[in-house]
Coordinates of C-alpha atoms in Angstrom, one line a residue:
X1 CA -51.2 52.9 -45.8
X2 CA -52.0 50.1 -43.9
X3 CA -48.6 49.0 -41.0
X4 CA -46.6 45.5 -42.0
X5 CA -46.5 43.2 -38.8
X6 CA -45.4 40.4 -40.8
X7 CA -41.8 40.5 -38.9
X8 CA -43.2 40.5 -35.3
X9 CA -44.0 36.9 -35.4
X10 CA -40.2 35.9 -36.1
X11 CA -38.9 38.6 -33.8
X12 CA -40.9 37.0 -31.0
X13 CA -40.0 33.3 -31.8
X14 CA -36.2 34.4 -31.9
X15 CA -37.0 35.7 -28.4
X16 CA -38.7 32.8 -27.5
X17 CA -36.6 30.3 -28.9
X18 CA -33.6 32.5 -27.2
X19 CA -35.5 32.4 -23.7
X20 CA -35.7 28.3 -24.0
X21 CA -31.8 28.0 -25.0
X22 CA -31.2 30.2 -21.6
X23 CA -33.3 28.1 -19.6
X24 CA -31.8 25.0 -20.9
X25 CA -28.3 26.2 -20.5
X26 CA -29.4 27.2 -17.2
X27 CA -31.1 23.7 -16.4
X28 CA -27.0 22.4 -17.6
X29 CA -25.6 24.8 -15.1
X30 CA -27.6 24.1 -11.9
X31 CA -28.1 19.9 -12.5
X32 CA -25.7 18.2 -15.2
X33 CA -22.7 20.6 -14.5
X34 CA -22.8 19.2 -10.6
X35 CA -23.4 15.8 -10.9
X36 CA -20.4 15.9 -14.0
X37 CA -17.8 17.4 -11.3
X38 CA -19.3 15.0 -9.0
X39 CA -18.4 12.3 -11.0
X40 CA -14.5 13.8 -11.9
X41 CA -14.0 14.0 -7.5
X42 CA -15.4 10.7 -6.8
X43 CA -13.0 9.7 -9.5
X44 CA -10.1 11.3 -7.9
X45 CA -11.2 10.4 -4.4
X46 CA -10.5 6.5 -5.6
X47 CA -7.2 7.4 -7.1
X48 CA -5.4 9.9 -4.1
X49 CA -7.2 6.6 -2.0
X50 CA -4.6 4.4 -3.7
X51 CA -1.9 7.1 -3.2
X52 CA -2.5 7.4 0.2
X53 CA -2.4 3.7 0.3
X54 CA 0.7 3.9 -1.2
X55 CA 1.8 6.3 1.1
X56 CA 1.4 4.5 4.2
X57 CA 3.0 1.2 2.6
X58 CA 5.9 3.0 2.1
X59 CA 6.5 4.9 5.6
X60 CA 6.5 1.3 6.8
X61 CA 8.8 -0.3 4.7
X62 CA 11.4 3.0 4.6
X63 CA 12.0 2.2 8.1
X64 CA 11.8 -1.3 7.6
X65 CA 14.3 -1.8 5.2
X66 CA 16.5 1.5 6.0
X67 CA 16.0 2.6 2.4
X68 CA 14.7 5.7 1.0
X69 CA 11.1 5.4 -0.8
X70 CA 9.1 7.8 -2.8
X71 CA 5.5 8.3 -3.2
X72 CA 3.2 10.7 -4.8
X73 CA 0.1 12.1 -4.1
X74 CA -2.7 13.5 -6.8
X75 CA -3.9 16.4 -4.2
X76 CA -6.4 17.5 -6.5
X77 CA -8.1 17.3 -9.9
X78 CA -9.7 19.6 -12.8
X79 CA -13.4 19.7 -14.1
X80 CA -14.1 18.9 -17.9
X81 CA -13.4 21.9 -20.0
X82 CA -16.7 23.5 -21.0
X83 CA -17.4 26.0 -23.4
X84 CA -21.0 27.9 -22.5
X85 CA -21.5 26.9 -18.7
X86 CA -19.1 27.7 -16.0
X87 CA -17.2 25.6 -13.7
X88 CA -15.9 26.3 -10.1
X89 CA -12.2 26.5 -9.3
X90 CA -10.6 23.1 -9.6
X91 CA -10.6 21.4 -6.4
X92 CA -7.4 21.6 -4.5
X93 CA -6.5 19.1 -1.9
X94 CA -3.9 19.7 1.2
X95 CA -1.2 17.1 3.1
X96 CA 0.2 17.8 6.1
X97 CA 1.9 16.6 9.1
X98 CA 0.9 17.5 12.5
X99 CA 2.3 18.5 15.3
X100 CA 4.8 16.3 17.2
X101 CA 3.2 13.9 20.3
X102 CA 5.7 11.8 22.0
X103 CA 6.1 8.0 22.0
X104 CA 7.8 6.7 25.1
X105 CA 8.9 3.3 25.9
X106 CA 9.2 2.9 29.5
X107 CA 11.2 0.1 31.9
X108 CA 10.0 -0.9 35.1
X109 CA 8.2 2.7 35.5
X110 CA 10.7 4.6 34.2
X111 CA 10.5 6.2 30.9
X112 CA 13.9 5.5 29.2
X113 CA 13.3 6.6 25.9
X114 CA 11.1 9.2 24.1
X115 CA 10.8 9.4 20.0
X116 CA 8.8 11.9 18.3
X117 CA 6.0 11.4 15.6
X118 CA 3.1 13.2 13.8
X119 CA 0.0 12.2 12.6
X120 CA -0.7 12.5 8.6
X121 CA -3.7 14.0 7.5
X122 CA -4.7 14.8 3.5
X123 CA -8.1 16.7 3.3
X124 CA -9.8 17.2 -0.6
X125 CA -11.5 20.6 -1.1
X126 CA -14.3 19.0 -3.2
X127 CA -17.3 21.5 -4.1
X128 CA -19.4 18.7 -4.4
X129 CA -19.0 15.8 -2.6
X130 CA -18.1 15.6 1.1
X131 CA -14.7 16.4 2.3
X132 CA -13.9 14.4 5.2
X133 CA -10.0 14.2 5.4
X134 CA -8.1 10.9 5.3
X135 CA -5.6 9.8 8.8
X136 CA -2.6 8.4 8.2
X137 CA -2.3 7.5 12.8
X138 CA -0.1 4.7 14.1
X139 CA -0.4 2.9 11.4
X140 CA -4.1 2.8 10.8
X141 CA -5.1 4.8 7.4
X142 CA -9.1 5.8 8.0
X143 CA -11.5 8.2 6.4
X144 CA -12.7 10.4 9.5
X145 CA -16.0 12.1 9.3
X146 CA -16.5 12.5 13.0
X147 CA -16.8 16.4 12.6
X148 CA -19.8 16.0 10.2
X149 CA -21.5 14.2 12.6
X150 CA -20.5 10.7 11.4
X151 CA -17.8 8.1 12.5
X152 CA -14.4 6.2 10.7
X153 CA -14.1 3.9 7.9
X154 CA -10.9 2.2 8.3
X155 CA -9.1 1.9 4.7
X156 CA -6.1 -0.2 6.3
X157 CA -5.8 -1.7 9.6
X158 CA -2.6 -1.1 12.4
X159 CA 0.1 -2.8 11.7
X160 CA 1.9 -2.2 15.2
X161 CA 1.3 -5.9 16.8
X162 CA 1.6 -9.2 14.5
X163 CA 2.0 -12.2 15.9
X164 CA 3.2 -10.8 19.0
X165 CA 5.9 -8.7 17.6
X166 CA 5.6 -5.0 18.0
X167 CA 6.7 -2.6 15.3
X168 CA 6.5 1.2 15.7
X169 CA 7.2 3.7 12.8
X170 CA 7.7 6.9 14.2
X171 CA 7.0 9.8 11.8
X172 CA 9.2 12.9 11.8
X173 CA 9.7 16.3 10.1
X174 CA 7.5 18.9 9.2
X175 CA 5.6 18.8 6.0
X176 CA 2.6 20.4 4.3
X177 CA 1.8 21.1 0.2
X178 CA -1.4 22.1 -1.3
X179 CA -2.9 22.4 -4.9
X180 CA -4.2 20.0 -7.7
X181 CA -0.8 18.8 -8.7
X182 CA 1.0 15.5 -8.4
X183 CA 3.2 16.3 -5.2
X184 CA 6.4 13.5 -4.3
X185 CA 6.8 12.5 -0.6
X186 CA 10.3 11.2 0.5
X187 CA 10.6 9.6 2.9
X188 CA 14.0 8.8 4.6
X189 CA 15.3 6.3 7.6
X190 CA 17.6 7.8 10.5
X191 CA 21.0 7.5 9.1
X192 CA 22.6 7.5 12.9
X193 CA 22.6 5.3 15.8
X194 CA 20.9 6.5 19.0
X195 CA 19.3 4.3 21.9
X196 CA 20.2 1.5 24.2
X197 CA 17.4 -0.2 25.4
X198 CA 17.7 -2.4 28.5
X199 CA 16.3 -6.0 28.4
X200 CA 13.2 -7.5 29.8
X201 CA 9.5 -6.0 30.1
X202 CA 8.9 -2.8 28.2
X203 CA 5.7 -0.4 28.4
X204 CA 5.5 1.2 25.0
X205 CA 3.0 4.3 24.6
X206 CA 1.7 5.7 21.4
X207 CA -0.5 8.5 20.1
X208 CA -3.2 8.0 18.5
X209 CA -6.7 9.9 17.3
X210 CA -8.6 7.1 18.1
X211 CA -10.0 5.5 20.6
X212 CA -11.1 2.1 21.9
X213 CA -14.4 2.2 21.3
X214 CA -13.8 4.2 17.6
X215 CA -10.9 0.9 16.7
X216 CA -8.7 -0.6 18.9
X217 CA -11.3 -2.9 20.7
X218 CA -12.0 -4.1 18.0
X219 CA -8.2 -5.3 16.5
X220 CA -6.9 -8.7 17.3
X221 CA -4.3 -7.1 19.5
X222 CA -5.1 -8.9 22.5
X223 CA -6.3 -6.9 25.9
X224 CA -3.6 -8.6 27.5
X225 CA -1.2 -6.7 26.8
X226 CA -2.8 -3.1 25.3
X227 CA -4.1 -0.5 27.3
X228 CA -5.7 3.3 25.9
X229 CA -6.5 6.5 28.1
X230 CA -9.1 9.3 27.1
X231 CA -8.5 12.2 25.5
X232 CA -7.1 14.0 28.8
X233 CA -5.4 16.9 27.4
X234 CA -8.5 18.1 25.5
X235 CA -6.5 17.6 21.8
X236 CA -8.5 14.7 20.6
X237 CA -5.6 12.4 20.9
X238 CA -5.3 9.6 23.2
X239 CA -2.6 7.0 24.4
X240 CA -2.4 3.7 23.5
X241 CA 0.1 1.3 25.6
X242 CA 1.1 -1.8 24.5
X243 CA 3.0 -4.4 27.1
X244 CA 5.8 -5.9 25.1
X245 CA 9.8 -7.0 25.7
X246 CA 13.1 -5.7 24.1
X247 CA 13.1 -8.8 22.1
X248 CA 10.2 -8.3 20.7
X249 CA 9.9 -4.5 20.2
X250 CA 11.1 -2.9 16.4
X251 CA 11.1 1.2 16.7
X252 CA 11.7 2.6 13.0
X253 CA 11.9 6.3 12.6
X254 CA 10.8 7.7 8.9
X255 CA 11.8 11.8 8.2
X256 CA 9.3 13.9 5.7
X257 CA 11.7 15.4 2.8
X258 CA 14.9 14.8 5.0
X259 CA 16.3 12.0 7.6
X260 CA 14.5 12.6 10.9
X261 CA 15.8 15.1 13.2
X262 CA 15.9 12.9 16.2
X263 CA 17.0 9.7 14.5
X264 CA 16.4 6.5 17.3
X265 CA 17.5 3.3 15.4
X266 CA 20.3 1.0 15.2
X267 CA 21.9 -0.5 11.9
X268 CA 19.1 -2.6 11.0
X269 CA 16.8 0.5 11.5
X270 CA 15.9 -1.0 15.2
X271 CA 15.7 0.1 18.3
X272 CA 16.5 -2.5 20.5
X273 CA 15.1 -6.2 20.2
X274 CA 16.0 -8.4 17.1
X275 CA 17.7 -11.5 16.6
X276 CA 21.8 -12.2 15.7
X277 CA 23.8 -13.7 13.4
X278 CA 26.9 -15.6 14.3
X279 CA 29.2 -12.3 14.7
X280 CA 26.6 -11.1 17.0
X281 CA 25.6 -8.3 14.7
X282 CA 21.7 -7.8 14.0
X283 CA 20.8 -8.7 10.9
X284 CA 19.4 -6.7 8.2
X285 CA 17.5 -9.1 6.3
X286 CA 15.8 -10.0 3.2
X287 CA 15.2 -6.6 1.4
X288 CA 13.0 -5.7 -1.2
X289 CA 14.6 -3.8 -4.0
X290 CA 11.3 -2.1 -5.0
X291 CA 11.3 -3.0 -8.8
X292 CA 8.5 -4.9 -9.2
X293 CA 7.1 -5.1 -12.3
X294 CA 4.0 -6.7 -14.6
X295 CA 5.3 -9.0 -17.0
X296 CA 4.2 -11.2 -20.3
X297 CA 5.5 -13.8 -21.6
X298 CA 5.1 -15.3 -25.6
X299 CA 1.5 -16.2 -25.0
X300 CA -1.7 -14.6 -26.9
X301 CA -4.6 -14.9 -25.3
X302 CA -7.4 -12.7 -25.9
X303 CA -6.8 -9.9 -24.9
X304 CA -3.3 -10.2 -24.0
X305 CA -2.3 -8.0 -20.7
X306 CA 1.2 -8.3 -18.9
X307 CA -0.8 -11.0 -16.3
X308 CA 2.5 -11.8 -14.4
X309 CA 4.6 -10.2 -11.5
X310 CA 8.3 -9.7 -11.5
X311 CA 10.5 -8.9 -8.5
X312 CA 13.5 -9.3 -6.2
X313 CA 14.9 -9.3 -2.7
X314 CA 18.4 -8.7 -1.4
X315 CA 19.9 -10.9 1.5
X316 CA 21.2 -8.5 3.5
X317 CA 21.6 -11.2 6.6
X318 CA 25.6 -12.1 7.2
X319 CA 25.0 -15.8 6.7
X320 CA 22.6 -17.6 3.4
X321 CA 19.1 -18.5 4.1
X322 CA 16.7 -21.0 2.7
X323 CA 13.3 -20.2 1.1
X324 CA 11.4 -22.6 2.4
X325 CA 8.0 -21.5 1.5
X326 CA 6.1 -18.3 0.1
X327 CA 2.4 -17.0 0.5
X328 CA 1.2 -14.6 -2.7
X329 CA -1.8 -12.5 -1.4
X330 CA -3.1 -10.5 -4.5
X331 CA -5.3 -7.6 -3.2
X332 CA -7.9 -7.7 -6.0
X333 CA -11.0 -10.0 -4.7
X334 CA -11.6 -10.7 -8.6
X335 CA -8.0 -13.0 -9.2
X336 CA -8.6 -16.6 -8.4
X337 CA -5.4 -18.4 -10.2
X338 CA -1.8 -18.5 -11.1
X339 CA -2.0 -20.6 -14.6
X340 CA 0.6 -20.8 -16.9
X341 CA -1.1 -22.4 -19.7
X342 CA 1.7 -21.9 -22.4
X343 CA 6.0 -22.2 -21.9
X344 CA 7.4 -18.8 -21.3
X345 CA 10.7 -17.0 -20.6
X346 CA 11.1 -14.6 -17.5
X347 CA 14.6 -14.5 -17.2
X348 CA 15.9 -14.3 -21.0
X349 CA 18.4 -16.9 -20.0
X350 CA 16.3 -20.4 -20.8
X351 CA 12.4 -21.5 -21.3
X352 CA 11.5 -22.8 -17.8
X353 CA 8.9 -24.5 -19.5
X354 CA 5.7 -23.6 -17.7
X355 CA 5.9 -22.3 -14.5
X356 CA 3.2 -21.0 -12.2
X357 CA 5.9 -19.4 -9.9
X358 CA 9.5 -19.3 -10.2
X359 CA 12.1 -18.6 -8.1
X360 CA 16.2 -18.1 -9.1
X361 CA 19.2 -17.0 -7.6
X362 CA 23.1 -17.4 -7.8
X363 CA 24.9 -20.5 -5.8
X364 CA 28.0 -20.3 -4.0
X365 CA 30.0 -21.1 -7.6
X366 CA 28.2 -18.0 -9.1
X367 CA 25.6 -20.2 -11.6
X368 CA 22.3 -19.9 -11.3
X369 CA 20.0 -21.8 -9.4
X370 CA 16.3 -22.3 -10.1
X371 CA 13.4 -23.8 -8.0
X372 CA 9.7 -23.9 -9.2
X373 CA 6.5 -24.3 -8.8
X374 CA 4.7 -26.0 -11.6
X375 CA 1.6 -27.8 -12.6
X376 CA 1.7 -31.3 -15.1
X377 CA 1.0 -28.8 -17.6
X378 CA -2.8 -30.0 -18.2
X379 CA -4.9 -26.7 -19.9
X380 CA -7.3 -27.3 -17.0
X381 CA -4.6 -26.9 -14.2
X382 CA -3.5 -24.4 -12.3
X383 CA -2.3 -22.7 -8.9
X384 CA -5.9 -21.8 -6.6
X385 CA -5.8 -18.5 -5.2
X386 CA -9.0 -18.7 -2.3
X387 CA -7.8 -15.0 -1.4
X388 CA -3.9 -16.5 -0.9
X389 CA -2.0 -19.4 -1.0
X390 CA 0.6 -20.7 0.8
X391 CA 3.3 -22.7 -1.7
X392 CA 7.2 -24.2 -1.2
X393 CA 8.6 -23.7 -4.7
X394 CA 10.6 -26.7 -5.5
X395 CA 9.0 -29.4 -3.1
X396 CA 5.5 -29.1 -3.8
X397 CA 3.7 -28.9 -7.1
X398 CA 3.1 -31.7 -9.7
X399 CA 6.2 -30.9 -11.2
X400 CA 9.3 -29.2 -9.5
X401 CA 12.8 -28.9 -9.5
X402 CA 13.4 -31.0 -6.5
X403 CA 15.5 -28.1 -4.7
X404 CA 14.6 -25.2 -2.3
X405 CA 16.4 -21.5 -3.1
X406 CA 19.6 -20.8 -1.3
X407 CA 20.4 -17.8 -1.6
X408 CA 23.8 -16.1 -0.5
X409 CA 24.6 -13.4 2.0
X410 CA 24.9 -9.9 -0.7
X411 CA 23.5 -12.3 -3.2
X412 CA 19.6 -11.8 -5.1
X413 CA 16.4 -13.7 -5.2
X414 CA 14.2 -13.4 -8.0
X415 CA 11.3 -14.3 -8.6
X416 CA 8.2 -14.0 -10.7
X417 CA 4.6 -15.5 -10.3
X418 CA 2.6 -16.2 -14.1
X419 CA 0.1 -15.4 -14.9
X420 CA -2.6 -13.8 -12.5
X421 CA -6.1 -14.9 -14.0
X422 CA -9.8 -13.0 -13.0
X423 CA -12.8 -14.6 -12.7
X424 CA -14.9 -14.9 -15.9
X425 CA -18.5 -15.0 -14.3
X426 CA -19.6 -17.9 -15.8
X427 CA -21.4 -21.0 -14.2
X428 CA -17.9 -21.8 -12.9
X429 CA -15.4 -20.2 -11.2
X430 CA -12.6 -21.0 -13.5
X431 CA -14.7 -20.8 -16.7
X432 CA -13.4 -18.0 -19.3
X433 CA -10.6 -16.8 -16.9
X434 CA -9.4 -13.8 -18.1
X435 CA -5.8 -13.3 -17.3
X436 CA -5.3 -9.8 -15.5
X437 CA -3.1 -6.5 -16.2
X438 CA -1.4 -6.9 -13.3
X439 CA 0.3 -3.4 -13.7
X440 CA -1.2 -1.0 -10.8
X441 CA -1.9 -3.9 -8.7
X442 CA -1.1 -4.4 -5.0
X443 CA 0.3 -8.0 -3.7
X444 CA 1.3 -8.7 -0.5
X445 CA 4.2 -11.3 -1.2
X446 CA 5.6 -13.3 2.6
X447 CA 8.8 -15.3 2.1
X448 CA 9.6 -17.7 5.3
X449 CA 13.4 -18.7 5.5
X450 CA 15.5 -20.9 7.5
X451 CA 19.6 -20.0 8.6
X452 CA 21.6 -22.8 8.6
X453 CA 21.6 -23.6 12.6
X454 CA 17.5 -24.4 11.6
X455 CA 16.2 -21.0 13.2
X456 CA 13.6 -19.6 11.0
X457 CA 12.2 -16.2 10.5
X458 CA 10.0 -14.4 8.0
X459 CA 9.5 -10.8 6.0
X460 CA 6.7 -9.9 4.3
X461 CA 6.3 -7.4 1.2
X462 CA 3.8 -5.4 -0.3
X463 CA 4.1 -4.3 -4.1
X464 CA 2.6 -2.6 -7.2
X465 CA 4.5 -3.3 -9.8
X466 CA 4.5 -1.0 -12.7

């Protein structure tokens, strides 16, 4: 009998064929698997970004405003589900706050007051891209890679000096979370009153992990009146003084979860410094109510998005105010217009015809009042964003209602800006606009006001509306 071999061939080209499939499931697991996560963290890294963002905005305006505010963080994300190759654990991210360093504010020499804060810091746990932590440090929100051998990348600048004016936001309470979840931050203004801060020249010292060469050289705080020692205690954190007076010094103090344990602000969550109102009380402001939101009127272009931006302020001064003009900085590069091009109807009260921006509030007699900022109604025209624009709703504009908004002390302004149009990218910069889901996106909104003796003041606002 002669042997049958006429099943070896199929038996070796099932082996064969089996040997390929692990090699190529192996070629999956070592090169496209990677650069898939890779792709899902870089993803993530934009969006906790924008938390963190987020974050910082609203540690500055808790104090601020002396009202709570809430943000969340995305500390981590998940890989793609996959069914023969294998994934590493989902990356987990961590928030913390540090420990306390002291900011004191010192008189002639003498240190007269000392406030506690911490420094923020959120660091990804990435398997495959880098994972640098982000700073959240005297207002300055940076990406620091300086123990992998590289340097900072600023993601928002100090707020502490503006025209002059200092404004410190110390940070209090302890506070760490880990995981891949969403996690909420609270954060909560001093509810008591503490400090009395003598007038004249103050010497105000801050922490900070950076130094002059790494940032603050290069600010447009002036070297007049800033100063910053090395790292002398060995703890990579330096001191940064700033030469200001009481009248021009703002200390808010922000708690972590609760109100801060060693609350240092007055009534109008200041320390010192600050205008008055005819009672001699210091006035609280305008104050944003946080409900910002993106908004569409009866239009249909194509595609139709919610291009327009709702909000509203509270008067909080004891005495009205006068909006005498208003600067809208969107935050997207791409948004180059406010154009109405069709009538709409914001407030569900009346057709305000078209209206790039519109502003309305109740008089003394409780109706309401409108001024606007408007076009001649032309298809072609519109409101020119070159990065901002400065306007006076209801004096300028080629139409307008001929009055400026008055609004009363407890009383609320609202507002609303339509329709935010993106470039198009044809030959000109106006050609096939599209107009822009404004839903997600920040705007820095600056209201300047005039009290009724003809002393003026201003408050800015920074927004994403939902």
């Amino acid at each position: 009998m002669r042997d049958d071999n006429r099943a070896v061939s199929t038996v070796i080209g099932v082996v064969i064929l089996f040997g390929f499939l692990i090699l190529a499931l192996s070629l999956y697991q070592v090169e496209v698997v990677p650069q898939q996560n890779a792709e899902t963290e870089f993803q993530h890294s934009g969006e906790v970004r924008n938390d963190l963002v987020e974050l910082r905005a609203g540690i500055l305006q808790a104090g601020s405003i002396d009202q709570p505010q809430y943000q969340t963080v995305q500390l981590g994300t998940s890989y793609p589900t996959r069914v023969f190759t294998i994934n590493p654990p989902p990356p987990a991210g961590t928030i913390r706050t540090t420990e306390s360093y002291p900011i004191t504010i010192a008189s002639n020499g003498t240190v007269i007051e000392t406030i506690p804060t911490r420094f923020i810091e959120y660091r990804p746990g990435y398997n495959e891209l880098d994972q640098s932590p982000t700073w959240y440090d005297a207002s300055v929100l940076y990406l620091d890679a300086r123990q992998e051998g590289g340097g900072i990348a600023v993601i928002e600048d100090q707020s502490l000096v503006n025209d002059g004016k200092v404004q410190i936001t110390a940070l209090q309470n302890e506070f760490r979370r880990s995981g891949t979840g969403r996690v909420t931050v609270e954060l909560r203004p001093a509810e008591s009153i503490t400090g009395d801060i003598p007038e004249g020249d103050l010497n105000v010292t801050i922490p900070t992990r950076l130094s002059d060469e790494e940032y603050w050289n290069g600010t447009d705080i002036s070297s007049d009146i800033y100063s910053i020692t090395d790292d002398e205690n060995g703890d990579n954190v330096h001191n940064l003084t700033l030469e200001t007076t009481t009248t021009n010094l703002t200390v808010d103090t922000v708690g972590v979860q609760e109100a801060p344990e060693e609350p240092s602000q007055n009534d109008n969550a200041r320390l010192g410094g600050g205008g008055s109102d005819s009672s001699g009380e210091l006035p609280v402001g305008l104050v944003y109510n946080n409900d910002a939101i993106a908004i569409d009127g009866n239009d249909d272009p194509s595609p139709d998005r919610s291009g327009g931006v709702k909000f509203s302020v509270t008067n909080q001064y004891e005495q009205p105010v006068t909006i005498t003009s208003m600067t809208i900085d969107p935050d997207s590069p791409d948004i180059n217009e406010l154009d109405d091009a069709v009538p709409n109807d914001f407030t569900g009260n009346r057709d305000p015809s078209a209206d790039e921006v519109e502003i309305w509030t109740e008089n003394s007699s409780g109706s309401i009042q409108y001024s606007e900022w408007t076009t001649s109604f032309g298809d072609s025209e519109a409101l020119a964003i070159d990065d901002q624009v400065t306007i006076s709703p209801g004096t300028d504009g080629d139409a307008n209602s001929d009055t400026l908004s008055r609004i009363q002390s407890g009383q609320q302004l609202g507002l609303s800006m339509y329709e935010f149009y993106e470039e198009g990218g044809k030959r000109f910069p106006y050609d096939q606009n599209n107009n822009m889901n404004m839903s997600g996106e920040q705007l820095t909104i600056t209201l300047v006001y005039e009290f009724d003796d003809g002393t003026a003041d201003s408050t800015t606002y920074q927004m994403t509306p939902s």
